PDB file of C-alpha atoms in Angstrom:
ATOM      1  CA  UNK A  21     -76.242 -28.675-236.777  1.00  0.00           C
ATOM      2  CA  UNK A  22     -73.449 -31.187-238.323  1.00  0.00           C
ATOM      3  CA  UNK A  23     -73.846 -34.575-238.771  1.00  0.00           C
ATOM      4  CA  UNK A  24     -71.450 -36.685-236.242  1.00  0.00           C
ATOM      5  CA  UNK A  25     -70.391 -40.386-236.700  1.00  0.00           C
ATOM      6  CA  UNK A  26     -68.855 -42.369-234.241  1.00  0.00           C
ATOM      7  CA  UNK A  27     -68.054 -46.184-234.004  1.00  0.00           C
ATOM      8  CA  UNK A  28     -70.894 -48.670-232.455  1.00  0.00           C
ATOM      9  CA  UNK A  29     -68.823 -49.609-229.858  1.00  0.00           C
ATOM     10  CA  UNK A  30     -65.655 -50.247-228.380  1.00  0.00           C
ATOM     11  CA  UNK A  31     -63.708 -52.342-225.447  1.00  0.00           C
ATOM     12  CA  UNK A  32     -61.378 -50.900-223.137  1.00  0.00           C
ATOM     13  CA  UNK A  33     -59.528 -52.992-220.048  1.00  0.00           C
ATOM     14  CA  UNK A  34     -59.866 -51.284-216.555  1.00  0.00           C
ATOM     15  CA  UNK A  35     -57.575 -48.720-215.778  1.00  0.00           C
ATOM     16  CA  UNK A  36     -56.877 -48.375-219.557  1.00  0.00           C
ATOM     17  CA  UNK A  37     -57.236 -45.043-221.476  1.00  0.00           C
ATOM     18  CA  UNK A  38     -60.285 -45.087-223.697  1.00  0.00           C
ATOM     19  CA  UNK A  39     -60.136 -43.035-226.641  1.00  0.00           C
ATOM     20  CA  UNK A  40     -63.603 -42.363-228.108  1.00  0.00           C
ATOM     21  CA  UNK A  41     -63.439 -40.805-231.928  1.00  0.00           C
ATOM     22  CA  UNK A  42     -66.080 -38.709-233.648  1.00  0.00           C
ATOM     23  CA  UNK A  43     -66.422 -37.352-236.940  1.00  0.00           C
ATOM     24  CA  UNK A  44     -68.035 -34.080-237.298  1.00  0.00           C
ATOM     25  CA  UNK A  45     -66.355 -33.495-240.989  1.00  0.00           C
ATOM     26  CA  UNK A  46     -69.259 -30.606-241.880  1.00  0.00           C
ATOM     27  CA  UNK A  47     -68.868 -28.686-238.723  1.00  0.00           C
ATOM     28  CA  UNK A  48     -69.684 -24.892-238.717  1.00  0.00           C
ATOM     29  CA  UNK A  49     -67.489 -22.517-237.106  1.00  0.00           C
ATOM     30  CA  UNK A  50     -69.511 -21.450-234.311  1.00  0.00           C
ATOM     31  CA  UNK A  51     -70.484 -25.184-233.480  1.00  0.00           C
ATOM     32  CA  UNK A  52     -69.546 -26.772-230.397  1.00  0.00           C
ATOM     33  CA  UNK A  53     -68.757 -30.689-230.042  1.00  0.00           C
ATOM     34  CA  UNK A  54     -70.999 -31.767-227.073  1.00  0.00           C
ATOM     35  CA  UNK A  55     -70.041 -35.059-225.329  1.00  0.00           C
ATOM     36  CA  UNK A  56     -72.481 -37.241-223.245  1.00  0.00           C
ATOM     37  CA  UNK A  57     -72.760 -40.763-222.089  1.00  0.00           C
ATOM     38  CA  UNK A  58     -75.676 -42.828-220.861  1.00  0.00           C
ATOM     39  CA  UNK A  59     -75.548 -45.385-218.577  1.00  0.00           C
ATOM     40  CA  UNK A  60     -78.024 -48.457-218.225  1.00  0.00           C
ATOM     41  CA  UNK A  61     -81.521 -47.136-217.470  1.00  0.00           C
ATOM     42  CA  UNK A  62     -80.205 -43.534-216.621  1.00  0.00           C
ATOM     43  CA  UNK A  63     -80.660 -39.783-218.251  1.00  0.00           C
ATOM     44  CA  UNK A  64     -77.926 -38.911-220.142  1.00  0.00           C
ATOM     45  CA  UNK A  65     -74.766 -37.486-218.407  1.00  0.00           C
ATOM     46  CA  UNK A  66     -72.794 -34.011-219.419  1.00  0.00           C
ATOM     47  CA  UNK A  67     -69.123 -34.831-219.897  1.00  0.00           C
ATOM     48  CA  UNK A  68     -67.366 -32.093-221.405  1.00  0.00           C
ATOM     49  CA  UNK A  69     -67.749 -29.880-224.366  1.00  0.00           C
ATOM     50  CA  UNK A  70     -65.402 -27.285-226.664  1.00  0.00           C
ATOM     51  CA  UNK A  71     -65.265 -25.599-229.767  1.00  0.00           C
ATOM     52  CA  UNK A  72     -61.751 -25.077-230.959  1.00  0.00           C
ATOM     53  CA  UNK A  73     -59.362 -25.574-227.850  1.00  0.00           C
ATOM     54  CA  UNK A  74     -58.591 -28.957-226.255  1.00  0.00           C
ATOM     55  CA  UNK A  75     -60.491 -29.219-222.697  1.00  0.00           C
ATOM     56  CA  UNK A  76     -60.084 -31.148-220.020  1.00  0.00           C
ATOM     57  CA  UNK A  77     -62.205 -31.484-216.687  1.00  0.00           C
ATOM     58  CA  UNK A  78     -62.280 -34.305-213.776  1.00  0.00           C
ATOM     59  CA  UNK A  79     -64.130 -36.661-215.893  1.00  0.00           C
ATOM     60  CA  UNK A  80     -62.215 -36.519-219.361  1.00  0.00           C
ATOM     61  CA  UNK A  81     -60.364 -34.531-221.740  1.00  0.00           C
ATOM     62  CA  UNK A  82     -61.801 -33.434-225.433  1.00  0.00           C
ATOM     63  CA  UNK A  83     -59.214 -33.290-227.950  1.00  0.00           C
ATOM     64  CA  UNK A  84     -60.478 -31.122-231.154  1.00  0.00           C
ATOM     65  CA  UNK A  85     -58.085 -31.293-234.467  1.00  0.00           C
ATOM     66  CA  UNK A  86     -57.138 -28.102-235.919  1.00  0.00           C
ATOM     67  CA  UNK A  87     -59.217 -28.557-238.608  1.00  0.00           C
ATOM     68  CA  UNK A  88     -62.178 -29.228-236.168  1.00  0.00           C
ATOM     69  CA  UNK A  89     -63.532 -31.995-238.623  1.00  0.00           C
ATOM     70  CA  UNK A  90     -63.042 -34.691-235.922  1.00  0.00           C
ATOM     71  CA  UNK A  91     -62.584 -35.004-232.030  1.00  0.00           C
ATOM     72  CA  UNK A  92     -61.388 -37.648-229.574  1.00  0.00           C
ATOM     73  CA  UNK A  93     -62.807 -38.011-225.814  1.00  0.00           C
ATOM     74  CA  UNK A  94     -60.555 -39.666-223.444  1.00  0.00           C
ATOM     75  CA  UNK A  95     -61.148 -41.616-220.304  1.00  0.00           C
ATOM     76  CA  UNK A  96     -57.807 -41.366-218.812  1.00  0.00           C
ATOM     77  CA  UNK A  97     -58.252 -44.156-216.508  1.00  0.00           C
ATOM     78  CA  UNK A  98     -61.232 -46.254-217.627  1.00  0.00           C
ATOM     79  CA  UNK A  99     -63.358 -48.232-214.718  1.00  0.00           C
ATOM     80  CA  UNK A 100     -66.193 -50.574-214.766  1.00  0.00           C
ATOM     81  CA  UNK A 101     -68.689 -47.764-214.115  1.00  0.00           C
ATOM     82  CA  UNK A 102     -67.881 -45.685-217.397  1.00  0.00           C
ATOM     83  CA  UNK A 103     -69.333 -48.649-219.480  1.00  0.00           C
ATOM     84  CA  UNK A 104     -72.276 -46.659-220.986  1.00  0.00           C
ATOM     85  CA  UNK A 105     -73.268 -45.574-224.652  1.00  0.00           C
ATOM     86  CA  UNK A 106     -71.196 -42.369-225.271  1.00  0.00           C
ATOM     87  CA  UNK A 107     -72.658 -39.597-228.058  1.00  0.00           C
ATOM     88  CA  UNK A 108     -71.070 -36.804-229.547  1.00  0.00           C
ATOM     89  CA  UNK A 109     -73.104 -34.260-230.597  1.00  0.00           C
ATOM     90  CA  UNK A 110     -72.578 -30.739-232.975  1.00  0.00           C
ATOM     91  CA  UNK A 111     -74.645 -27.840-231.535  1.00  0.00           C
ATOM     92  CA  UNK A 112     -74.433 -24.349-233.124  1.00  0.00           C
ATOM     93  CA  UNK A 113     -74.477 -21.400-230.645  1.00  0.00           C
ATOM     94  CA  UNK A 114     -77.969 -19.477-231.218  1.00  0.00           C
ATOM     95  CA  UNK A 115     -78.109 -17.401-227.908  1.00  0.00           C
ATOM     96  CA  UNK A 116     -80.875 -19.671-226.542  1.00  0.00           C
ATOM     97  CA  UNK A 117     -81.388 -23.084-225.653  1.00  0.00           C
ATOM     98  CA  UNK A 118     -81.111 -25.671-228.677  1.00  0.00           C
ATOM     99  CA  UNK A 119     -82.805 -29.320-228.531  1.00  0.00           C
ATOM    100  CA  UNK A 120     -79.818 -31.879-228.601  1.00  0.00           C
ATOM    101  CA  UNK A 121     -79.931 -34.613-231.718  1.00  0.00           C
ATOM    102  CA  UNK A 122     -78.787 -37.491-230.622  1.00  0.00           C
ATOM    103  CA  UNK A 123     -77.482 -40.262-232.984  1.00  0.00           C
ATOM    104  CA  UNK A 124     -76.682 -43.952-231.839  1.00  0.00           C
ATOM    105  CA  UNK A 125     -73.519 -43.259-229.746  1.00  0.00           C
ATOM    106  CA  UNK A 126     -70.752 -45.518-229.297  1.00  0.00           C
ATOM    107  CA  UNK A 127     -71.095 -48.348-226.780  1.00  0.00           C
ATOM    108  CA  UNK A 128     -68.371 -48.529-224.572  1.00  0.00           C
ATOM    109  CA  UNK A 129     -67.685 -51.875-222.485  1.00  0.00           C
ATOM    110  CA  UNK A 130     -65.009 -51.691-220.160  1.00  0.00           C
ATOM    111  CA  UNK A 131     -63.483 -54.988-219.129  1.00  0.00           C
ATOM    112  CA  UNK A 132     -61.588 -56.628-216.081  1.00  0.00           C
TER     113      UNK A 132
ATOM    114  CA  UNK B  22     -73.741 -28.352-210.294  1.00  0.00           C
ATOM    115  CA  UNK B  23     -76.948 -28.230-212.035  1.00  0.00           C
ATOM    116  CA  UNK B  24     -79.380 -30.764-211.149  1.00  0.00           C
ATOM    117  CA  UNK B  25     -82.826 -31.434-212.684  1.00  0.00           C
ATOM    118  CA  UNK B  26     -85.196 -33.786-211.094  1.00  0.00           C
ATOM    119  CA  UNK B  27     -87.932 -36.350-212.236  1.00  0.00           C
ATOM    120  CA  UNK B  28     -91.090 -37.675-210.854  1.00  0.00           C
ATOM    121  CA  UNK B  29     -92.126 -40.637-210.881  1.00  0.00           C
ATOM    122  CA  UNK B  30     -89.151 -42.765-211.711  1.00  0.00           C
ATOM    123  CA  UNK B  31     -91.016 -45.327-212.633  1.00  0.00           C
ATOM    124  CA  UNK B  32     -94.965 -45.755-213.224  1.00  0.00           C
ATOM    125  CA  UNK B  33     -97.291 -49.041-213.892  1.00  0.00           C
ATOM    126  CA  UNK B  34    -100.765 -47.872-215.428  1.00  0.00           C
ATOM    127  CA  UNK B  35    -103.964 -49.613-216.818  1.00  0.00           C
ATOM    128  CA  UNK B  36    -104.585 -48.832-220.441  1.00  0.00           C
ATOM    129  CA  UNK B  37    -106.982 -45.599-221.139  1.00  0.00           C
ATOM    130  CA  UNK B  38    -105.317 -43.845-218.151  1.00  0.00           C
ATOM    131  CA  UNK B  39    -103.768 -40.303-218.035  1.00  0.00           C
ATOM    132  CA  UNK B  40    -100.121 -40.485-216.457  1.00  0.00           C
ATOM    133  CA  UNK B  41     -98.325 -36.972-215.601  1.00  0.00           C
ATOM    134  CA  UNK B  42     -94.605 -37.000-215.700  1.00  0.00           C
ATOM    135  CA  UNK B  43     -92.688 -33.815-213.681  1.00  0.00           C
ATOM    136  CA  UNK B  44     -89.129 -32.364-214.601  1.00  0.00           C
ATOM    137  CA  UNK B  45     -87.788 -29.810-212.321  1.00  0.00           C
ATOM    138  CA  UNK B  46     -84.885 -27.796-212.343  1.00  0.00           C
ATOM    139  CA  UNK B  47     -83.771 -27.831-208.753  1.00  0.00           C
ATOM    140  CA  UNK B  48     -81.127 -25.193-208.700  1.00  0.00           C
ATOM    141  CA  UNK B  49     -81.487 -22.642-211.342  1.00  0.00           C
ATOM    142  CA  UNK B  50     -84.040 -21.366-213.769  1.00  0.00           C
ATOM    143  CA  UNK B  51     -85.071 -22.859-217.100  1.00  0.00           C
ATOM    144  CA  UNK B  52     -87.248 -21.109-219.588  1.00  0.00           C
ATOM    145  CA  UNK B  53     -86.915 -24.042-221.544  1.00  0.00           C
ATOM    146  CA  UNK B  54     -86.993 -27.489-221.118  1.00  0.00           C
ATOM    147  CA  UNK B  55     -87.237 -30.513-223.702  1.00  0.00           C
ATOM    148  CA  UNK B  56     -88.738 -33.836-223.276  1.00  0.00           C
ATOM    149  CA  UNK B  57     -87.305 -36.731-225.220  1.00  0.00           C
ATOM    150  CA  UNK B  58     -88.699 -40.206-225.449  1.00  0.00           C
ATOM    151  CA  UNK B  59     -86.209 -43.201-225.858  1.00  0.00           C
ATOM    152  CA  UNK B  60     -87.431 -47.159-227.005  1.00  0.00           C
ATOM    153  CA  UNK B  61     -85.186 -50.096-225.999  1.00  0.00           C
ATOM    154  CA  UNK B  62     -82.003 -50.275-227.949  1.00  0.00           C
ATOM    155  CA  UNK B  63     -82.992 -46.924-229.549  1.00  0.00           C
ATOM    156  CA  UNK B  64     -81.165 -43.545-228.939  1.00  0.00           C
ATOM    157  CA  UNK B  65     -83.536 -40.775-227.314  1.00  0.00           C
ATOM    158  CA  UNK B  66     -85.748 -38.735-229.478  1.00  0.00           C
ATOM    159  CA  UNK B  67     -86.877 -35.359-229.001  1.00  0.00           C
ATOM    160  CA  UNK B  68     -90.894 -35.420-228.423  1.00  0.00           C
ATOM    161  CA  UNK B  69     -91.013 -31.376-227.829  1.00  0.00           C
ATOM    162  CA  UNK B  70     -89.826 -28.199-226.600  1.00  0.00           C
ATOM    163  CA  UNK B  71     -91.090 -26.617-223.521  1.00  0.00           C
ATOM    164  CA  UNK B  72     -91.665 -22.870-223.162  1.00  0.00           C
ATOM    165  CA  UNK B  73     -92.269 -21.582-219.871  1.00  0.00           C
ATOM    166  CA  UNK B  74     -95.240 -19.212-220.636  1.00  0.00           C
ATOM    167  CA  UNK B  75     -96.310 -19.998-223.735  1.00  0.00           C
ATOM    168  CA  UNK B  76     -97.004 -23.079-225.541  1.00  0.00           C
ATOM    169  CA  UNK B  77     -94.490 -26.068-226.204  1.00  0.00           C
ATOM    170  CA  UNK B  78     -93.301 -26.944-229.668  1.00  0.00           C
ATOM    171  CA  UNK B  79     -93.567 -30.730-230.956  1.00  0.00           C
ATOM    172  CA  UNK B  80     -91.741 -32.355-233.202  1.00  0.00           C
ATOM    173  CA  UNK B  81     -92.933 -33.885-236.289  1.00  0.00           C
ATOM    174  CA  UNK B  82     -95.101 -36.952-235.688  1.00  0.00           C
ATOM    175  CA  UNK B  83     -95.743 -36.062-232.016  1.00  0.00           C
ATOM    176  CA  UNK B  84     -99.329 -35.618-231.189  1.00  0.00           C
ATOM    177  CA  UNK B  85    -100.134 -32.403-229.095  1.00  0.00           C
ATOM    178  CA  UNK B  86    -103.123 -33.507-227.636  1.00  0.00           C
ATOM    179  CA  UNK B  87    -102.054 -37.123-226.480  1.00  0.00           C
ATOM    180  CA  UNK B  88     -98.497 -35.645-225.029  1.00  0.00           C
ATOM    181  CA  UNK B  89     -99.633 -32.635-223.166  1.00  0.00           C
ATOM    182  CA  UNK B  90     -96.984 -29.902-221.908  1.00  0.00           C
ATOM    183  CA  UNK B  91     -97.212 -27.425-219.317  1.00  0.00           C
ATOM    184  CA  UNK B  92     -93.988 -25.174-218.427  1.00  0.00           C
ATOM    185  CA  UNK B  93     -95.844 -23.390-215.833  1.00  0.00           C
ATOM    186  CA  UNK B  94     -92.514 -21.666-213.998  1.00  0.00           C
ATOM    187  CA  UNK B  95     -88.987 -21.258-214.751  1.00  0.00           C
ATOM    188  CA  UNK B  96     -87.999 -24.516-212.604  1.00  0.00           C
ATOM    189  CA  UNK B  97     -91.325 -27.100-213.609  1.00  0.00           C
ATOM    190  CA  UNK B  98     -92.246 -28.938-216.564  1.00  0.00           C
ATOM    191  CA  UNK B  99     -94.955 -31.630-216.731  1.00  0.00           C
ATOM    192  CA  UNK B 100     -95.714 -33.956-219.527  1.00  0.00           C
ATOM    193  CA  UNK B 101     -98.880 -35.644-219.377  1.00  0.00           C
ATOM    194  CA  UNK B 102     -99.666 -38.708-221.549  1.00  0.00           C
ATOM    195  CA  UNK B 103    -103.104 -39.001-222.101  1.00  0.00           C
ATOM    196  CA  UNK B 104    -105.467 -41.873-222.679  1.00  0.00           C
ATOM    197  CA  UNK B 105    -102.157 -44.099-222.362  1.00  0.00           C
ATOM    198  CA  UNK B 106    -102.021 -47.288-224.504  1.00  0.00           C
ATOM    199  CA  UNK B 107     -99.100 -50.393-224.221  1.00  0.00           C
ATOM    200  CA  UNK B 108     -97.619 -48.296-227.478  1.00  0.00           C
ATOM    201  CA  UNK B 109     -96.788 -45.327-225.204  1.00  0.00           C
ATOM    202  CA  UNK B 110     -94.564 -47.913-222.767  1.00  0.00           C
ATOM    203  CA  UNK B 111     -90.959 -45.883-222.921  1.00  0.00           C
ATOM    204  CA  UNK B 112     -88.258 -44.452-221.465  1.00  0.00           C
ATOM    205  CA  UNK B 113     -89.411 -40.645-221.024  1.00  0.00           C
ATOM    206  CA  UNK B 114     -86.529 -38.241-220.104  1.00  0.00           C
ATOM    207  CA  UNK B 115     -86.329 -34.115-219.468  1.00  0.00           C
ATOM    208  CA  UNK B 116     -83.475 -32.037-219.976  1.00  0.00           C
ATOM    209  CA  UNK B 117     -83.020 -28.143-219.276  1.00  0.00           C
ATOM    210  CA  UNK B 118     -80.205 -25.594-219.709  1.00  0.00           C
ATOM    211  CA  UNK B 119     -79.199 -23.170-216.931  1.00  0.00           C
ATOM    212  CA  UNK B 120     -77.814 -20.203-218.639  1.00  0.00           C
ATOM    213  CA  UNK B 121     -76.740 -18.991-222.153  1.00  0.00           C
ATOM    214  CA  UNK B 122     -76.219 -21.439-225.202  1.00  0.00           C
ATOM    215  CA  UNK B 123     -72.440 -22.486-225.696  1.00  0.00           C
ATOM    216  CA  UNK B 124     -71.418 -21.332-221.996  1.00  0.00           C
ATOM    217  CA  UNK B 125     -74.020 -23.970-220.128  1.00  0.00           C
ATOM    218  CA  UNK B 126     -74.621 -27.529-221.221  1.00  0.00           C
ATOM    219  CA  UNK B 127     -78.452 -28.965-220.651  1.00  0.00           C
ATOM    220  CA  UNK B 128     -78.659 -31.152-217.971  1.00  0.00           C
ATOM    221  CA  UNK B 129     -80.769 -34.397-217.734  1.00  0.00           C
ATOM    222  CA  UNK B 130     -83.257 -36.081-215.220  1.00  0.00           C
ATOM    223  CA  UNK B 131     -82.856 -39.495-214.364  1.00  0.00           C
ATOM    224  CA  UNK B 132     -85.909 -40.419-216.805  1.00  0.00           C
ATOM    225  CA  UNK B 133     -89.483 -41.863-216.030  1.00  0.00           C
ATOM    226  CA  UNK B 134     -90.320 -45.275-217.158  1.00  0.00           C
ATOM    227  CA  UNK B 135     -93.469 -45.836-218.133  1.00  0.00           C
ATOM    228  CA  UNK B 136     -95.300 -49.026-218.693  1.00  0.00           C
ATOM    229  CA  UNK B 137     -98.750 -49.306-219.793  1.00  0.00           C
ATOM    230  CA  UNK B 138    -100.448 -52.482-219.408  1.00  0.00           C
TER     231      UNK B 138
END
């Protein structure tokens, strides 16, 4: 699985959009980009994933660059409850369940 | 949505005792489950891959005789920390994946905080 690089921390004002970047310059053609977040003292929560196209769900949007070397997770209207560590993970499609390798992630602090 | 349940959520026990943690997939079947460990202010580290009906696969440096994994059904995997010591105190988290890789994301339990006195 490709290595991902994320900034260690970010701040965002409540109500504003939070844009969390992730670099995955060595990603291969069949590797998906997954985003999870971990709120303090809880298990990770799945947010969104994508392969090539931009994706949107009720939680967030995922923007993947055309060359697939980077992506951005967008929380359109951040709230205090979005304060968490966000993990970007590249994962190859093997046809069976594959282990996730968590890096250090980005600690997002949403403030009033 | 897919739900993974862990039990207990918190356990405190004396050094030398064994502790069993359960991980259940509540609304889907999972042939594979994963066990992670997380120390304070660190990221999740994979301990082992639990396979239904067969032996678990342990990551390098994880003692298989100390961390016993049983995956006897498609909805239940258990992790037993044998002869636990204070250094085993940690946050243990399991995950499971419904469906085929690439179509369904893994879902995580809420974790078990283990404190060994």
